[in-house]
Short mmCIF file of C-alpha atoms in Angstrom, two decimals:
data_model
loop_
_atom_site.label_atom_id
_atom_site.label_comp_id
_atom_site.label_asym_id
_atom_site.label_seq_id
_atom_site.Cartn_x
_atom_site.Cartn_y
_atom_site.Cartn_z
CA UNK A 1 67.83 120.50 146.08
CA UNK A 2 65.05 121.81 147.76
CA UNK A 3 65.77 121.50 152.04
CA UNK A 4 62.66 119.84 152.51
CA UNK A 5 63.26 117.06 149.90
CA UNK A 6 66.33 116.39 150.97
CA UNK A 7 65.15 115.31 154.91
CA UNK A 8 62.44 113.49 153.29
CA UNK A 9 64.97 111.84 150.92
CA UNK A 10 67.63 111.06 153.76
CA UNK A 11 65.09 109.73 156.21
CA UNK A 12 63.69 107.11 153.01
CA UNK A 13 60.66 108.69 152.87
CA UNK A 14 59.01 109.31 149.57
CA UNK A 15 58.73 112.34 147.73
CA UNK A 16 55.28 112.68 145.29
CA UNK A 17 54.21 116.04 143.73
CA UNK A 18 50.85 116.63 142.92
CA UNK A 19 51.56 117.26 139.10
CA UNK A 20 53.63 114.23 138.67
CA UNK A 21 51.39 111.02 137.32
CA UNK A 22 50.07 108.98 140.52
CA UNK A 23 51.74 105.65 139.16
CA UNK A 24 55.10 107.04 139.44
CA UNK A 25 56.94 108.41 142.54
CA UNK A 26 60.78 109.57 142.53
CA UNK A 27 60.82 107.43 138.66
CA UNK A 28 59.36 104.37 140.59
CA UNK A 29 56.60 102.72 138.78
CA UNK A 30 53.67 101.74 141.39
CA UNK A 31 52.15 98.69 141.45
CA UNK A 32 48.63 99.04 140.33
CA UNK A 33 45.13 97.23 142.15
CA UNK A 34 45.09 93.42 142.20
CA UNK A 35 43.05 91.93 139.08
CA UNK A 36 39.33 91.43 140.34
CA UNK A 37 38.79 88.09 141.06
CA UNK A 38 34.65 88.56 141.74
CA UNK A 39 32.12 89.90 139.25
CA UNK A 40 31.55 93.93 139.35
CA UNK A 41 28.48 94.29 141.90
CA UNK A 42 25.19 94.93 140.23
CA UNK A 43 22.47 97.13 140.99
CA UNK A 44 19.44 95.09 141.99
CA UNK A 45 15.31 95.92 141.44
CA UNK A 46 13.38 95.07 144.07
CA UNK A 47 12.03 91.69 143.90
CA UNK A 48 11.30 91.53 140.13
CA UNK A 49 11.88 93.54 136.59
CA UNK A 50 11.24 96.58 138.43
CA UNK A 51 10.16 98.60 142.25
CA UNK A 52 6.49 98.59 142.60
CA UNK A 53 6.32 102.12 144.16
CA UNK A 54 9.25 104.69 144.07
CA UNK A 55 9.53 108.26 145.82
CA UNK A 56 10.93 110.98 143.17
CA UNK A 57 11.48 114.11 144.79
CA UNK A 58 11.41 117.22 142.33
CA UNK A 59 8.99 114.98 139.96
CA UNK A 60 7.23 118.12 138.33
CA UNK A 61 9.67 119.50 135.72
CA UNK A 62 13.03 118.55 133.63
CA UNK A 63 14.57 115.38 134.40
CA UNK A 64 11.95 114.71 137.31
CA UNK A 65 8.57 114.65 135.11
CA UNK A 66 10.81 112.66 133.08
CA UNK A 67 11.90 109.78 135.29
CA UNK A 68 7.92 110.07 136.53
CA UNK A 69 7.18 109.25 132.79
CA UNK A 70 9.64 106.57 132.33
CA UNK A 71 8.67 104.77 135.31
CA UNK A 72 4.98 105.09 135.16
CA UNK A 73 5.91 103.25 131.62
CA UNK A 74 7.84 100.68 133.37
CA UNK A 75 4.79 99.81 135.38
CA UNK A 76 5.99 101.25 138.66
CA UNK A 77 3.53 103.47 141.13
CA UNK A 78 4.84 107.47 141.85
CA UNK A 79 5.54 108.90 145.03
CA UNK A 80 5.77 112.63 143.52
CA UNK A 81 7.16 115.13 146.28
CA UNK A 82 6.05 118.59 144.59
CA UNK A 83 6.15 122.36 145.83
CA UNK A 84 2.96 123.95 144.58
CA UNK A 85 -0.82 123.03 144.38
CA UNK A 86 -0.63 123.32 140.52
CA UNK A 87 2.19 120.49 139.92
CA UNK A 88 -0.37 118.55 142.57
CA UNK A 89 -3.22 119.18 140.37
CA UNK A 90 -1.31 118.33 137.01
CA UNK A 91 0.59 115.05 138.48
CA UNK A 92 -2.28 113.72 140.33
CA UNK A 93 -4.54 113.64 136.89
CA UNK A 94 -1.80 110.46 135.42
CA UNK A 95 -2.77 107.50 137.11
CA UNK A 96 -0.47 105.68 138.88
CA UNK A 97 0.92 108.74 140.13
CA UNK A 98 0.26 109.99 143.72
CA UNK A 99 1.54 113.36 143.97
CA UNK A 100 1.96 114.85 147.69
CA UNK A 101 2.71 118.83 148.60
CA UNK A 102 5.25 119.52 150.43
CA UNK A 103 9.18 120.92 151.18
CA UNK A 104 11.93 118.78 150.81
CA UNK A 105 14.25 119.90 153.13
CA UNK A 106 10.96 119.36 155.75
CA UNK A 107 11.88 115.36 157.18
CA UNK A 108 8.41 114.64 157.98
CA UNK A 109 6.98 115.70 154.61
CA UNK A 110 9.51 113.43 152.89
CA UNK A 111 9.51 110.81 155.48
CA UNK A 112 5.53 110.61 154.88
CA UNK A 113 5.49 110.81 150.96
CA UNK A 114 7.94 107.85 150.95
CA UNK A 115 6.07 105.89 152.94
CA UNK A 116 5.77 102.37 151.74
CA UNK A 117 8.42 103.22 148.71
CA UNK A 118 10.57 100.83 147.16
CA UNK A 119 13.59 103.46 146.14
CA UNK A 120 13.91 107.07 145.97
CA UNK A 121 15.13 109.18 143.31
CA UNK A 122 15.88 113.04 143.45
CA UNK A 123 16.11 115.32 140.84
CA UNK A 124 16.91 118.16 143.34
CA UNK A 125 19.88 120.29 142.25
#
């Protein structure tokens, strides 16, 4: 037996591997998490069916121009944090959409474009 398994053994300590299953130790079985006795916790919406004004950082292509669509469908005003003057130009032509310049990794560009936001969403990688 290996030397170190052996003090551990001897001194009642337990011995796990990382390759053995997590509910069983030295052929123990575990006992698992209590049963739940509260609901799961749910993600709330603002104050109604949905946020009246949301911040989506990386709102001009892929997934981003896609949540902007989905929410501007929803009935929710943009906050679009974009990089360059033509993403401004194109975002800022769909109403409901406010689409600000700027870097996110700069905290007072994103700090002003979420002004008076209800959530945030990025789609930065």
């Amino acid at each position: 037996m290996n030397p170190i398994k052996l003090v551990l053994a001897a001194s009642g300590l337990a011995v796990a591997s990382a390759f053995a299953p997590t509910a069983f130790v030295n052929g123990a079985a575990r006992p698992g998490p209590p049963p739940r006795t509260t609901p799961p916790p749910r993600m709330v919406q603002g104050q109604g069916d949905s946020y009246s004004r949301v911040f989506v950082a990386g709102a001009s292509r892929g997934v981003g121009r896609l949540v902007v669509d989905r929410l501007l469908s929803a009935g929710s005003e943009v906050a679009a944090l974009v990089r360059s003057d033509e993403a401004v130009g194109e975002l800022s032509a769909l109403d409901g959409v406010t689409a600000i310049r700027g870097d996110a990794m700069d905290y007072k560009a994103v700090e002003g474009a979420m002004d008076g936001c209800d959530a945030a969403i990025t789609t930065l990688g």
